[in-house]
CSV table of C-alpha atoms in Angstrom, one decimal:
chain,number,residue,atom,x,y,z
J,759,UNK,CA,0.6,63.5,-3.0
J,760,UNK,CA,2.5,60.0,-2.3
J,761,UNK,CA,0.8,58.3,0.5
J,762,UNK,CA,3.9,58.4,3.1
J,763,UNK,CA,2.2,54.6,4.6
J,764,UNK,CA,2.2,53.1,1.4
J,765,UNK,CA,5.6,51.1,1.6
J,766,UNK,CA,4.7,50.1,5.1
J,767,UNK,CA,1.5,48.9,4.3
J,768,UNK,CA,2.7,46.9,1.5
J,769,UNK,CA,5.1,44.7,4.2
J,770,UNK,CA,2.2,44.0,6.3
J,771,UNK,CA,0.6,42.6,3.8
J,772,UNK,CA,1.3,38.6,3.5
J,773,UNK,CA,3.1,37.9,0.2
J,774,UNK,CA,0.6,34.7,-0.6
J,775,UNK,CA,-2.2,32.8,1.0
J,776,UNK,CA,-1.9,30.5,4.2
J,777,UNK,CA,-0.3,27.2,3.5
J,778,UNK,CA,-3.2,24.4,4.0
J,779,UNK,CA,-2.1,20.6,5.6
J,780,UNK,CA,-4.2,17.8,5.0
J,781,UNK,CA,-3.9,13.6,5.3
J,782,UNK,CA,-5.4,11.0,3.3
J,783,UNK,CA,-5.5,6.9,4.1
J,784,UNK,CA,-5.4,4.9,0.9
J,785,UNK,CA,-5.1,1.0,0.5
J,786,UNK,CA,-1.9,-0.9,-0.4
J,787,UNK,CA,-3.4,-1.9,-3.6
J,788,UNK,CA,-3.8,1.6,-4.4
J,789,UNK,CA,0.0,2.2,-4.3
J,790,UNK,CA,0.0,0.3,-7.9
J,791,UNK,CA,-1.4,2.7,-9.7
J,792,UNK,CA,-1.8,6.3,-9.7
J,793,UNK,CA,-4.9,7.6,-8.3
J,794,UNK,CA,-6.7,10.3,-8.9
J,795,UNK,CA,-8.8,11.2,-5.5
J,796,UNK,CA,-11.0,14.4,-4.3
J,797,UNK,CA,-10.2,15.6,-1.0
J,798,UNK,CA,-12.8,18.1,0.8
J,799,UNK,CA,-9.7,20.5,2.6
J,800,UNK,CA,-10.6,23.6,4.8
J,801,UNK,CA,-9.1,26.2,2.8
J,802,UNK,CA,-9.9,28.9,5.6
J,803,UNK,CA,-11.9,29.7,9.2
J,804,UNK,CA,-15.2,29.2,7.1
J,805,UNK,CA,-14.5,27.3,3.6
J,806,UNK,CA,-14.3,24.0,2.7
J,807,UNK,CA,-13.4,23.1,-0.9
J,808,UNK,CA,-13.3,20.1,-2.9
J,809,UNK,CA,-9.7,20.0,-4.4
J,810,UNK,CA,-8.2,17.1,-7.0
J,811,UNK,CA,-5.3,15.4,-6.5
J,812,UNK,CA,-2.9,13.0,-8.2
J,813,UNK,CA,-1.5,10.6,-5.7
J,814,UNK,CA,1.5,9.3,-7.7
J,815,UNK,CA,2.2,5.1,-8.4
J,816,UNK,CA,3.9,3.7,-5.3
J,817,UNK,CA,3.8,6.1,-2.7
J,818,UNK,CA,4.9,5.0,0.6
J,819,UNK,CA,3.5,5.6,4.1
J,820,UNK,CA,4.3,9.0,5.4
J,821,UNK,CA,5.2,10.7,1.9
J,822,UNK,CA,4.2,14.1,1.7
J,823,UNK,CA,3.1,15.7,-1.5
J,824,UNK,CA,3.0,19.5,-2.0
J,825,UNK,CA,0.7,20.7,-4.9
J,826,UNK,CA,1.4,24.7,-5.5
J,827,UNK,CA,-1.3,26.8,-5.3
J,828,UNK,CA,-4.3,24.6,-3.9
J,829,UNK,CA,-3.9,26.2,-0.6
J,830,UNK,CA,-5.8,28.8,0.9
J,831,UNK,CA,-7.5,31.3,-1.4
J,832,UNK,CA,-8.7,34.0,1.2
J,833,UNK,CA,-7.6,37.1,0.0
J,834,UNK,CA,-7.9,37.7,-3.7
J,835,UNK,CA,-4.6,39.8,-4.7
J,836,UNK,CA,-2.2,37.3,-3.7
J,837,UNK,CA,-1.0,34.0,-5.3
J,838,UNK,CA,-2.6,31.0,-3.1
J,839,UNK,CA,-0.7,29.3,-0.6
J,840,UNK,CA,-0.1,25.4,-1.1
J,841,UNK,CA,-1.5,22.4,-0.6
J,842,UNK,CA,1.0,19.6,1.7
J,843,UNK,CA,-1.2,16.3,1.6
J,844,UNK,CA,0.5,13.7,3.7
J,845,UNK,CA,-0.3,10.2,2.5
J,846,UNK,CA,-0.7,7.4,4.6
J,847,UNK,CA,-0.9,3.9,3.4
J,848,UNK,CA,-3.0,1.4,5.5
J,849,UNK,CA,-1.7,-2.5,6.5
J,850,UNK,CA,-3.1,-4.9,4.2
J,851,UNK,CA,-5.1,-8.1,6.3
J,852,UNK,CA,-3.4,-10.4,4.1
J,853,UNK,CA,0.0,-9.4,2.4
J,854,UNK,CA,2.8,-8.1,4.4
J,855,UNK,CA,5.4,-5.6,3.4
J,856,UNK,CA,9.2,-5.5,3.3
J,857,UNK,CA,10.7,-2.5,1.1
J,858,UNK,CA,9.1,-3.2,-1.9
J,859,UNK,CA,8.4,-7.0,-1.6
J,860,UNK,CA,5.2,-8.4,-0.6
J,861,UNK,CA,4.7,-11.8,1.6
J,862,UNK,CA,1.7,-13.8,1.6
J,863,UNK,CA,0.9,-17.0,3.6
J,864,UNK,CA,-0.2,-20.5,2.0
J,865,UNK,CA,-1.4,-23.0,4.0
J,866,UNK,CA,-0.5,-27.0,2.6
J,867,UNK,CA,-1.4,-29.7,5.0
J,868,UNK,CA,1.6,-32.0,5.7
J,869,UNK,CA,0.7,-34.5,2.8
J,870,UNK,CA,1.1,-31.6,0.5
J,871,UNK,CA,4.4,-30.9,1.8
J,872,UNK,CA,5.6,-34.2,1.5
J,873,UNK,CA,4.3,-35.1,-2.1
J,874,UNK,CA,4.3,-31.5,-3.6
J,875,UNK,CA,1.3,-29.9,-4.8
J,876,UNK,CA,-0.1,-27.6,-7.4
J,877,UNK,CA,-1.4,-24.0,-5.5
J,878,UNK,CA,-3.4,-21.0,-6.3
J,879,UNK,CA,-1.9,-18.1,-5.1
J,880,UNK,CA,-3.8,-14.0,-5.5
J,881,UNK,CA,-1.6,-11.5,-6.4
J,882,UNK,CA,-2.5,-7.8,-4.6
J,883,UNK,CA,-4.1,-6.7,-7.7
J,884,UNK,CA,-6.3,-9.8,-7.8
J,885,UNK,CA,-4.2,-11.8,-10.6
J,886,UNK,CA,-3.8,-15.0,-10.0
J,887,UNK,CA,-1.1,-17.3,-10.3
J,888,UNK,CA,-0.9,-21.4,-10.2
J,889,UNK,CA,2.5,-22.4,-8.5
J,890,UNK,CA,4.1,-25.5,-7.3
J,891,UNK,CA,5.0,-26.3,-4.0
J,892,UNK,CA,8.2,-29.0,-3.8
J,893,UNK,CA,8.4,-32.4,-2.9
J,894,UNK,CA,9.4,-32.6,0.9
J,895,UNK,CA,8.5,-28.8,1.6
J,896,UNK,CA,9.4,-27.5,4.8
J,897,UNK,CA,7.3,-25.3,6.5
J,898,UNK,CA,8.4,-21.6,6.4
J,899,UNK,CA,9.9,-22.2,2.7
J,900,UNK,CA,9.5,-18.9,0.8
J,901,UNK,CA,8.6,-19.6,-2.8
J,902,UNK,CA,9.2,-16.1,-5.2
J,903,UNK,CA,6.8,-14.7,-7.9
J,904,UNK,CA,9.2,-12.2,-9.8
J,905,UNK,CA,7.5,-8.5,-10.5
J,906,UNK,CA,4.4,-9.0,-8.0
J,907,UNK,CA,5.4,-6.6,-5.5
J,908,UNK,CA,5.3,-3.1,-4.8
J,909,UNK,CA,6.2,-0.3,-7.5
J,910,UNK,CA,8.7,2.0,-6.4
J,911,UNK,CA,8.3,5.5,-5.8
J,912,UNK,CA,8.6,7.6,-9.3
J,913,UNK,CA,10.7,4.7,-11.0
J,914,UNK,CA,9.5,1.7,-13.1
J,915,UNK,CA,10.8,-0.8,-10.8
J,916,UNK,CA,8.5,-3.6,-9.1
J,917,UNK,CA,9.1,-5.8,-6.1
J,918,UNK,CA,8.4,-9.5,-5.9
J,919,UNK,CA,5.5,-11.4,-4.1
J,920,UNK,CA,7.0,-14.1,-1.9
J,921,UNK,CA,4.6,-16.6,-0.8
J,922,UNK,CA,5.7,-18.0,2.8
J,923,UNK,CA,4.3,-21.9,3.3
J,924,UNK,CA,2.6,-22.8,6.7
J,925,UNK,CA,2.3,-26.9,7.0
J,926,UNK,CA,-1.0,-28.2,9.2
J,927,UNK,CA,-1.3,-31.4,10.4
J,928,UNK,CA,-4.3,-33.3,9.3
J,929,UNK,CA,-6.8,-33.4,12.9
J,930,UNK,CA,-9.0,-35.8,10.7
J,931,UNK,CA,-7.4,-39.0,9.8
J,932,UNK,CA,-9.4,-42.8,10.3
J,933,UNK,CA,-7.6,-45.1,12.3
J,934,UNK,CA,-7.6,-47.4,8.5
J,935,UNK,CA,-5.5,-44.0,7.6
J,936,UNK,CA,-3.3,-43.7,10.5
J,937,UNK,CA,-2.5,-47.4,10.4
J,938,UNK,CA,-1.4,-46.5,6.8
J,939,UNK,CA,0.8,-43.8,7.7
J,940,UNK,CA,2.3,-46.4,10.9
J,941,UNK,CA,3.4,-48.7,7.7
J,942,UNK,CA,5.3,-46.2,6.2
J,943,UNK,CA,6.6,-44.4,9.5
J,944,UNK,CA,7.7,-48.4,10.4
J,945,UNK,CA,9.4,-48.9,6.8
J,946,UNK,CA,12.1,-46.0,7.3
């Protein structure tokens, strides 16, 4: 005859597999591309899995990603539960971030600034780019490189780099080359 538990068994039962978190660090220069990584998640008590996952082009810090169905797998006769990867993207030493413009520092000595001067300047993806630095340059001048910035998130849009000037003062200058710089000082 009909098994008078049945229906109540069926609601006990959880309609899908447990729901797995995980994080992941990547590098700013990752965020320019997609990336395709392998993450070792702990699908239950006593499993660990290797799972792969496309980390889209310019994600930002904090973004979290759900990928259906690469969750927990425990009990067989349900769907899985899902995957929720939060991605964190880790402070570059050398280029600073605002939205989705990048700012790096140049150093020039104060010659440099005065007279101008042809630089070398690295992109984040390692491109590099020869730029000019103006005549009487002021320290803190911010000079732009159009479309070497960040990507944004699931568009086709790119930041710029900005490339911020810092001015040192020569600590190594001859008193012949001093004199040579009182000449001009006195001819103002």
């Amino acid at each position: 005859g009909a098994d008078p538990f049945a229906a109540f068994r069926q609601q006990q039962q959880p309609r899908r597999n447990r729901d797995v978190r995980a994080e992941l660090n990547i590098g700013l220069q990752e965020t320019l591309e997609e990336q395709l990584k392998t993450l070792n998640i702990k699908t239950s008590e006593t499993q660990r899995q290797n799972i792969d996952v496309r980390i889209p082009r310019g994600i930002t810090s904090g973004t979290t990603i759900k990928y259906p169905g690469l969750g927990d797998n425990l009990l067989p006769n349900i769907p899985a539960g899902d995957l929720y990867l939060t991605v964190n993207v880790l402070q570059h030493p050398t280029y600073k971030t605002s939205g989705l413009d990048l700012v790096v520092g140049l150093t020039i000595d104060c010659f440099q600034a005065i007279l101008g001067s042809e630089q070398t300047v690295k992109g984040l993806d390692g491109k590099e780019f020869i730029i000019r630095t103006p005549t009487a340059c002021q320290p803190g001048l911010k000079l732009k490189i159009t479309g070497e910035g960040l990507y944004a998130f699931h568009q086709d849009i790119k930041g710029s780099l900005f490339v911020q000037i810092n001015v040192t003062i020569p600590k190594d200058l001859n008193q012949e080359q001093l004199n040579l710089i009182q000449t001009i000082a006195n001819q103002r």
